[in-house]
Amino acid sequence: MTVSSTHAETIVLHAGFRKDPATNAVAVPIYQTTSYQFDSADHAANLFALKELGNIYTRIMNPTCDVLEKRLAALEGGVAALAVSSGQSASMMAIHNIAQAGDNVVSSTDLYGGTWNLFGNTLKTMGIETRFVDPKDPQAFARATDDKTRAYYAETLPNPKLEVFPIREVAEVGKKLGVPLIMDNTAAHGLCRPFDHGAAIIASSCTKYIGGHGNSIGGIIIDSGKFDWEGNAKRFPLLNTPDPSYHGAVWTQAVKPLGPIAYIIKARVTLLRDQGQAMSPFNAFLFLTGLETLPLRMERHCQNAAKVAEFLSKHPKVARVIYPGQMSGEARRRADAYLKGGYGGLVGFELKSGYDGGKKFINALGLFYHLANIGDSRSLAIHNASTTHSQLSAEEQLATGVTPGYVRLSVGLEHIDDIIADLKKGLDAA
Ligand code: PLP
């Protein structure tokens, strides 16, 4: 029996797995195995020829990872997914799967620093150019597009600015020009489903809210199954011309009988095969465990963050609060259009006492952890100017939204009174 539901709370508990076929175990077993015995020579040949899908070797697929993939695909309304070793691997593979030397990607400037480095430096060394554009202007994506553009890329809820990306507007630009929108939904899983707004692919970190407990690194690529790779064959030669690494398979044709999974199957059987950034089954198990409570945790993260934003907005030492629920104009419209059930767990604020005040604030905290992460059950804080953004010039910091007194909070699940009490301690010192 399979449980079908459109509700996130049910999907995260039931999609993709009811019980272990071998033991009837209800918790998803950790299949800690490298390889899988073939039933027969024909069975093996069929698996390798992709005539049927099944387990060959854990670098390429694993039953524990498979449940996580199915569950996250169901949560996001996609057709299939691929679990990888980190969020960084997910963004790298999401691009590399369709772009090669000479191609370009148009990306929002509002990006996680690791993605910024990947796009601005590492992809560049591979001959793939990234054209950064301001997400405030969706038409900027159209202007930066040419016949070598292979994807648009953005984050749903990017920090530190926390201005929600215009998903539908840019997806529509992409649809007209035949360019897929890839969304990093890391900070908004459970609040926004980018596929509902026209995005083609999701490339996210599982390390944050999906895992939720700060204990494992992982990433996920999800295919909506809706982008017309074949109809835009000229733009996507890697999916529409014979692949010499797989007996000349043309991906849009080779797996057609299995569904609209050309993009995600190619990522698995070529890039994951060749580069090997697989998720470990143990991490998949931890992500599955975390995922079971994602909707519940998100609800509380959002409630606590709203109260923190409210408290900070009234504090005399705070110059400005950066929080989607306190924005106005177009930024607020986008937050309301794309985030459902709350404005997320992240809150930024600017101390009037600037750079030194930021460091004093951090040093006085007792409950909040001072570290470079988001999405943990515990509350986290970081003073970006002296840490994550310290290698950037003052002008570059400002362009990313980091002022000298900017502090980023990832508001956790502790009791709100304890969270506020700790912030008060920090603010007294700042
Ligand atoms: N995307 C976003 C929005 C992130 O915040 C991060 C990490 O902080 C990543 C991607 C990279 O994920 P990972 O650390 O799992 O490689």
Coordinates of C-alpha atoms and ligand atoms in Angstrom, one line a residue:
M1 CA 0.0 0.0 0.0
T2 CA 1.3 3.5 -0.8
V3 CA 0.0 6.6 0.9
S4 CA -0.7 9.5 -1.5
S5 CA -1.2 13.0 -0.3
T6 CA -0.5 16.6 -1.5
H7 CA 0.2 17.7 2.1
A8 CA 3.9 18.2 3.0
E9 CA 3.3 16.9 6.6
T10 CA 2.2 13.5 5.1
I11 CA 4.7 13.4 2.2
V12 CA 7.7 13.7 4.5
L13 CA 6.6 10.7 6.5
H14 CA 5.2 8.4 3.7
A15 CA 6.4 9.3 0.2
G16 CA 8.6 6.7 -1.5
F17 CA 8.6 4.0 1.3
R18 CA 6.1 2.1 3.3
K19 CA 8.2 -0.8 4.7
D20 CA 11.4 -2.6 3.9
P21 CA 10.5 -5.4 1.4
A22 CA 13.1 -7.7 3.0
T23 CA 12.2 -7.2 6.7
N24 CA 9.0 -5.1 7.0
A25 CA 11.1 -2.5 8.9
V26 CA 9.2 0.8 9.0
A27 CA 12.2 3.1 9.6
V28 CA 14.1 3.3 6.3
P29 CA 17.1 0.9 6.7
I30 CA 20.6 2.1 6.1
Y31 CA 21.7 0.0 3.2
Q32 CA 25.4 0.2 4.0
T33 CA 26.6 -1.8 1.0
T34 CA 28.8 -0.9 -1.9
S35 CA 27.3 -3.2 -4.5
Y36 CA 24.3 -5.4 -5.4
Q37 CA 24.2 -9.0 -6.6
F38 CA 22.6 -9.3 -10.1
D39 CA 19.8 -11.8 -10.5
S40 CA 21.2 -13.1 -13.8
A41 CA 23.5 -12.1 -16.6
D42 CA 20.4 -10.6 -18.5
H43 CA 19.4 -8.6 -15.4
A44 CA 22.9 -7.1 -15.2
A45 CA 23.0 -6.3 -18.9
N46 CA 19.5 -4.6 -18.7
L47 CA 20.6 -2.5 -15.7
F48 CA 23.8 -1.3 -17.5
A49 CA 21.8 -0.6 -20.7
L50 CA 19.2 1.4 -18.7
K51 CA 16.5 -1.0 -20.0
E52 CA 15.4 -1.3 -16.4
L53 CA 16.4 0.8 -13.4
G54 CA 18.0 -0.8 -10.4
N55 CA 20.9 -1.0 -8.1
I56 CA 24.4 -1.6 -9.5
Y57 CA 26.9 0.3 -7.2
T58 CA 26.4 2.7 -4.4
R59 CA 28.4 5.5 -6.0
I60 CA 25.5 5.7 -8.5
M61 CA 22.5 4.6 -6.5
N62 CA 21.6 3.3 -3.1
P63 CA 18.2 2.2 -1.6
T64 CA 18.5 4.5 1.4
C65 CA 19.4 7.5 -0.8
D66 CA 16.6 6.4 -3.2
V67 CA 13.9 7.0 -0.5
L68 CA 15.3 10.4 0.3
E69 CA 15.3 11.2 -3.4
K70 CA 11.7 10.1 -3.9
R71 CA 10.6 11.9 -0.8
L72 CA 12.2 15.2 -1.7
A73 CA 10.9 14.9 -5.3
A74 CA 7.4 14.4 -3.9
L75 CA 7.7 17.3 -1.5
E76 CA 8.8 19.6 -4.2
G77 CA 6.4 18.3 -6.9
G78 CA 9.1 16.9 -9.1
V79 CA 9.5 13.7 -11.0
A80 CA 12.8 12.4 -9.7
A81 CA 15.9 13.5 -7.7
L82 CA 19.5 12.8 -7.2
A83 CA 21.1 12.9 -3.7
V84 CA 24.8 14.1 -3.7
S85 CA 27.5 14.7 -1.1
S86 CA 26.9 18.4 -0.5
G87 CA 24.9 21.4 -1.5
Q88 CA 28.0 22.5 -3.4
S89 CA 28.0 19.3 -5.4
A90 CA 24.3 19.9 -6.2
S91 CA 24.9 23.3 -7.7
M92 CA 28.0 22.2 -9.5
M93 CA 26.3 19.2 -11.1
A94 CA 23.1 21.1 -11.9
I95 CA 25.1 23.3 -14.2
H96 CA 27.7 20.9 -15.4
N97 CA 25.0 18.5 -16.5
I98 CA 24.0 20.9 -19.3
A99 CA 26.9 23.3 -19.8
Q100 CA 30.4 22.9 -21.2
A101 CA 33.3 25.1 -22.2
G102 CA 32.1 28.1 -24.3
D103 CA 28.7 28.1 -22.7
N104 CA 27.3 30.5 -20.1
V105 CA 24.9 30.7 -17.2
V106 CA 23.0 33.8 -16.1
S107 CA 22.9 34.0 -12.3
S108 CA 21.3 36.2 -9.7
T109 CA 23.9 38.3 -7.8
D110 CA 22.2 37.3 -4.5
L111 CA 24.0 34.0 -3.8
Y112 CA 25.6 32.0 -1.1
G113 CA 29.3 32.8 -1.1
G114 CA 30.3 29.2 -1.9
T115 CA 28.1 29.3 -5.0
W116 CA 29.5 32.8 -5.9
N117 CA 33.1 31.3 -5.8
L118 CA 32.0 28.2 -7.8
F119 CA 30.4 30.3 -10.5
G120 CA 32.9 33.2 -10.6
N121 CA 36.1 31.2 -10.4
T122 CA 35.9 27.4 -10.7
L123 CA 33.3 27.3 -13.5
K124 CA 35.4 30.0 -15.3
T125 CA 38.4 27.7 -15.3
M126 CA 36.3 25.1 -17.0
G127 CA 35.4 27.7 -19.7
I128 CA 31.8 28.2 -18.4
E129 CA 31.1 31.9 -18.0
T130 CA 28.6 33.2 -15.4
R131 CA 26.8 36.5 -16.1
F132 CA 25.6 38.0 -12.8
V133 CA 22.5 40.1 -12.9
D134 CA 20.4 42.0 -10.4
P135 CA 17.4 39.9 -9.4
K136 CA 15.4 43.1 -8.8
D137 CA 15.1 43.3 -12.6
P138 CA 13.8 40.0 -14.1
Q139 CA 14.3 41.4 -17.6
A140 CA 18.0 41.6 -16.9
F141 CA 18.0 37.8 -17.3
A142 CA 16.7 38.2 -20.9
R143 CA 19.2 40.8 -21.7
A144 CA 22.1 38.7 -20.6
T145 CA 20.9 35.6 -22.6
D146 CA 22.4 34.5 -25.9
D147 CA 22.4 31.3 -27.8
K148 CA 25.1 29.9 -25.5
T149 CA 23.1 30.4 -22.3
R150 CA 22.3 27.1 -20.7
A151 CA 20.5 28.1 -17.5
Y152 CA 19.3 30.8 -15.1
Y153 CA 20.3 30.3 -11.5
A154 CA 19.0 31.9 -8.2
E155 CA 18.2 31.3 -4.6
T156 CA 14.6 31.4 -3.3
L157 CA 15.5 33.2 0.0
P158 CA 19.1 34.4 -0.3
N159 CA 20.9 35.8 2.7
P160 CA 22.1 38.3 3.9
K161 CA 19.6 40.4 1.9
L162 CA 16.7 38.0 2.5
E163 CA 14.9 39.4 -0.6
V164 CA 12.8 36.7 -2.2
F165 CA 13.6 35.9 -5.8
P166 CA 11.0 36.6 -8.5
I167 CA 10.7 33.0 -9.5
R168 CA 7.7 33.2 -11.8
E169 CA 8.9 36.3 -13.6
V170 CA 12.3 34.9 -14.4
A171 CA 10.9 31.4 -15.2
E172 CA 8.6 33.1 -17.8
V173 CA 11.5 34.9 -19.3
G174 CA 13.3 31.5 -19.5
K175 CA 10.3 29.8 -21.0
K176 CA 10.2 32.3 -23.9
L177 CA 13.9 31.9 -24.6
G178 CA 14.1 28.2 -23.9
V179 CA 16.3 28.5 -20.8
P180 CA 15.6 26.5 -17.6
L181 CA 15.5 28.2 -14.2
I182 CA 17.5 26.3 -11.6
M183 CA 16.5 27.3 -8.0
D184 CA 18.5 26.8 -4.8
N185 CA 15.7 26.3 -2.4
T186 CA 17.9 25.6 0.7
A187 CA 16.5 28.3 3.0
A188 CA 12.8 27.8 1.9
H189 CA 12.1 24.1 1.8
G190 CA 8.6 23.7 3.3
L191 CA 7.7 27.3 2.6
C192 CA 8.1 27.6 -1.2
R193 CA 7.8 25.1 -4.1
P194 CA 9.7 26.7 -6.9
F195 CA 8.3 24.2 -9.5
D196 CA 4.8 25.6 -8.8
H197 CA 6.1 28.9 -10.1
G198 CA 7.8 27.6 -13.3
A199 CA 11.3 26.6 -12.1
A200 CA 12.7 23.6 -14.0
I201 CA 15.3 22.2 -11.6
I202 CA 16.0 22.5 -7.8
A203 CA 19.6 22.3 -6.5
S204 CA 19.7 22.6 -2.8
S205 CA 21.8 21.9 0.3
C206 CA 20.3 19.2 2.6
T207 CA 22.7 20.3 5.3
K208 CA 20.5 23.1 6.5
Y209 CA 16.7 22.8 7.2
I210 CA 16.2 19.4 5.5
G211 CA 18.6 17.7 7.9
G212 CA 17.8 20.3 10.5
H213 CA 20.1 19.0 13.2
G214 CA 23.5 20.2 12.1
N215 CA 25.0 16.8 11.8
S216 CA 25.5 16.0 8.1
I217 CA 26.5 17.5 4.8
G218 CA 24.5 16.6 1.7
G219 CA 22.7 18.0 -1.4
I220 CA 19.8 17.2 -3.7
I221 CA 19.0 17.9 -7.3
I222 CA 15.4 17.6 -8.2
D223 CA 14.0 17.5 -11.7
S224 CA 10.5 19.0 -12.3
G225 CA 10.2 16.9 -15.5
K226 CA 8.5 19.8 -17.1
F227 CA 11.3 21.5 -19.0
D228 CA 11.2 20.8 -22.8
W229 CA 14.9 19.8 -23.4
E230 CA 14.0 18.1 -26.7
G231 CA 12.0 21.1 -28.0
N232 CA 15.1 23.2 -27.3
A233 CA 17.5 20.7 -28.8
K234 CA 20.0 23.3 -30.2
R235 CA 20.5 24.9 -26.8
F236 CA 21.1 21.5 -25.1
P237 CA 23.4 19.4 -27.2
L238 CA 24.5 17.5 -24.1
L239 CA 21.0 16.1 -23.8
N240 CA 20.2 15.8 -27.5
T241 CA 23.3 14.5 -29.3
P242 CA 24.9 11.1 -28.9
D243 CA 26.9 10.8 -25.6
P244 CA 30.2 9.0 -26.3
S245 CA 30.5 8.1 -22.6
Y246 CA 27.3 6.0 -22.8
H247 CA 27.4 4.0 -26.1
G248 CA 26.1 7.1 -28.0
A249 CA 22.9 7.5 -25.9
V250 CA 20.9 10.5 -26.7
W251 CA 19.4 11.3 -23.3
T252 CA 16.1 12.9 -24.3
Q253 CA 15.4 9.6 -26.3
A254 CA 17.2 6.9 -24.3
V255 CA 15.0 7.1 -21.2
K256 CA 11.8 8.4 -22.7
P257 CA 9.9 5.2 -21.8
L258 CA 10.9 5.8 -18.1
G259 CA 9.3 9.3 -18.0
P260 CA 10.5 12.9 -18.4
I261 CA 13.8 12.2 -16.6
A262 CA 16.5 12.9 -19.2
Y263 CA 18.2 15.6 -17.2
I264 CA 18.3 13.8 -13.8
I265 CA 19.2 10.4 -15.2
K266 CA 22.1 11.9 -17.2
A267 CA 23.4 13.6 -14.0
R268 CA 23.3 10.2 -12.2
V269 CA 24.7 7.9 -14.8
T270 CA 27.4 10.2 -16.3
L271 CA 28.4 12.9 -13.8
L272 CA 27.9 10.9 -10.6
R273 CA 29.5 7.9 -12.2
D274 CA 32.6 9.9 -13.4
Q275 CA 33.0 12.4 -10.5
G276 CA 31.7 10.3 -7.6
Q277 CA 30.2 12.9 -5.3
A278 CA 27.7 10.4 -3.9
M279 CA 25.8 10.9 -0.6
S280 CA 26.6 8.2 2.0
P281 CA 23.6 6.0 3.0
F282 CA 24.1 7.0 6.6
N283 CA 23.7 10.6 5.8
A284 CA 20.6 9.8 3.7
F285 CA 19.2 8.1 6.8
L286 CA 19.9 11.2 8.9
F287 CA 18.3 13.5 6.3
L288 CA 15.3 11.2 6.1
T289 CA 15.0 11.4 9.9
G290 CA 15.3 15.2 9.8
L291 CA 12.9 15.5 6.9
E292 CA 10.1 13.9 8.9
T293 CA 9.8 17.0 11.0
L294 CA 10.7 19.7 8.4
P295 CA 7.1 21.1 8.2
L296 CA 6.8 21.2 11.9
R297 CA 10.2 22.7 12.5
M298 CA 9.8 25.3 9.8
E299 CA 6.6 26.4 11.4
R300 CA 8.4 27.0 14.7
H301 CA 11.5 28.5 13.1
C302 CA 9.1 31.0 11.3
Q303 CA 7.2 31.8 14.5
N304 CA 10.4 32.4 16.6
A305 CA 12.0 34.4 13.8
A306 CA 8.9 36.7 13.5
K307 CA 9.1 37.4 17.3
V308 CA 12.9 38.0 17.1
A309 CA 12.4 40.5 14.2
E310 CA 9.7 42.2 16.2
F311 CA 11.9 42.5 19.3
L312 CA 14.9 43.8 17.3
S313 CA 12.8 46.3 15.4
K314 CA 12.0 48.1 18.7
H315 CA 15.5 47.9 20.2
P316 CA 17.4 51.3 20.4
K317 CA 20.8 49.8 19.5
V318 CA 19.4 48.3 16.2
A319 CA 19.5 50.5 13.1
R320 CA 17.6 48.2 10.8
V321 CA 16.1 44.8 10.7
I322 CA 16.3 42.7 7.5
Y323 CA 13.4 40.2 7.5
P324 CA 11.0 39.4 4.7
G325 CA 8.0 40.0 6.9
Q326 CA 9.1 43.6 7.7
M327 CA 9.9 44.6 4.1
S328 CA 7.7 46.9 2.1
G329 CA 7.1 47.4 -1.6
E330 CA 8.2 44.9 -4.2
A331 CA 10.3 42.9 -1.8
R332 CA 7.3 42.3 0.5
R333 CA 5.1 41.5 -2.5
R334 CA 7.6 38.8 -3.5
A335 CA 7.9 37.4 0.0
D336 CA 4.1 37.1 0.2
A337 CA 3.8 35.7 -3.3
Y338 CA 6.4 33.0 -2.8
L339 CA 6.6 32.1 0.9
K340 CA 3.7 30.3 2.4
G341 CA 3.3 29.7 6.1
G342 CA 5.9 32.1 7.3
Y343 CA 8.9 34.2 6.3
G344 CA 11.6 31.7 7.1
G345 CA 14.0 31.3 10.1
L346 CA 16.6 33.9 9.1
V347 CA 16.8 37.4 10.5
G348 CA 19.4 40.0 9.8
F349 CA 20.0 43.2 11.6
E350 CA 22.3 46.1 11.6
L351 CA 23.9 47.4 14.9
K352 CA 24.2 51.1 15.2
S353 CA 27.6 50.4 16.9
G354 CA 29.0 49.0 13.6
Y355 CA 31.9 46.5 13.2
D356 CA 33.1 46.6 16.8
G357 CA 29.6 46.4 18.1
G358 CA 29.0 43.3 15.9
K359 CA 32.0 41.5 17.5
K360 CA 31.0 42.5 21.0
F361 CA 27.4 41.3 20.4
I362 CA 28.7 37.9 19.2
N363 CA 31.1 37.6 22.2
A364 CA 28.3 38.2 24.7
L365 CA 26.0 35.5 23.4
G366 CA 25.5 32.4 25.5
L367 CA 22.7 30.4 23.9
F368 CA 23.2 31.3 20.3
Y369 CA 26.1 29.4 18.7
H370 CA 28.6 31.5 16.8
L371 CA 29.2 29.6 13.6
A372 CA 28.9 29.7 9.8
N373 CA 25.7 27.7 9.2
I374 CA 22.0 28.1 9.0
G375 CA 19.0 25.8 9.5
D376 CA 20.1 24.0 12.7
S377 CA 17.5 23.4 15.4
R378 CA 19.8 25.5 17.6
S379 CA 19.9 29.3 17.3
L380 CA 23.0 30.5 15.3
A381 CA 24.6 33.9 14.9
I382 CA 27.4 35.3 12.8
H383 CA 28.9 38.7 12.3
N384 CA 29.5 38.5 8.5
A385 CA 31.9 41.5 8.1
S386 CA 34.5 39.9 10.4
T387 CA 34.0 36.3 9.1
T388 CA 32.2 35.0 6.0
H389 CA 32.6 38.3 4.1
S390 CA 35.9 39.4 5.5
Q391 CA 37.9 38.7 2.3
L392 CA 35.7 41.1 0.3
S393 CA 36.4 44.8 0.1
A394 CA 34.1 47.2 1.9
E395 CA 32.4 48.0 -1.4
E396 CA 31.9 44.4 -2.3
Q397 CA 30.5 43.7 1.2
L398 CA 28.0 46.5 0.8
A399 CA 27.0 45.1 -2.7
T400 CA 26.2 41.7 -1.0
G401 CA 24.1 43.5 1.7
V402 CA 26.7 43.2 4.5
T403 CA 27.3 46.4 6.4
P404 CA 29.9 46.6 9.1
G405 CA 27.3 46.2 11.9
Y406 CA 25.3 43.4 10.1
V407 CA 24.5 40.3 12.1
R408 CA 22.8 37.2 10.6
L409 CA 20.7 35.1 12.9
S410 CA 19.4 31.6 12.1
V411 CA 16.6 31.5 14.7
G412 CA 16.3 28.0 16.3
L413 CA 13.7 26.0 18.1
E414 CA 14.5 26.9 21.7
H415 CA 11.8 28.7 23.8
I416 CA 11.4 32.2 22.5
D417 CA 11.9 33.7 25.9
D418 CA 15.4 32.2 26.1
I419 CA 16.2 33.3 22.6
I420 CA 15.2 36.9 23.3
A421 CA 17.0 36.9 26.7
D422 CA 20.2 35.9 24.9
L423 CA 19.8 38.6 22.3
K424 CA 19.3 41.1 25.1
K425 CA 22.6 40.0 26.6
G426 CA 24.3 40.5 23.2
L427 CA 22.7 43.9 22.6
D428 CA 23.6 45.1 26.1
A429 CA 27.3 44.5 25.2
A430 CA 27.1 45.8 21.7
Ligands
PLP1 N1 23.2 26.9 -0.9 C1 23.0 27.7 0.1 C2 21.9 28.7 0.1 C3 23.8 27.6 1.3 O1 23.6 28.4 2.3 C4 24.8 26.6 1.3 C5 25.7 26.5 2.5 O2 25.7 27.3 3.4 C6 25.0 25.8 0.1 C7 24.2 26.0 -0.9 C8 26.1 24.8 0.1 O3 25.7 23.7 0.8 P1 26.7 22.7 1.5 O4 27.3 23.4 2.7 O5 25.8 21.5 1.9 O6 27.7 22.3 0.5

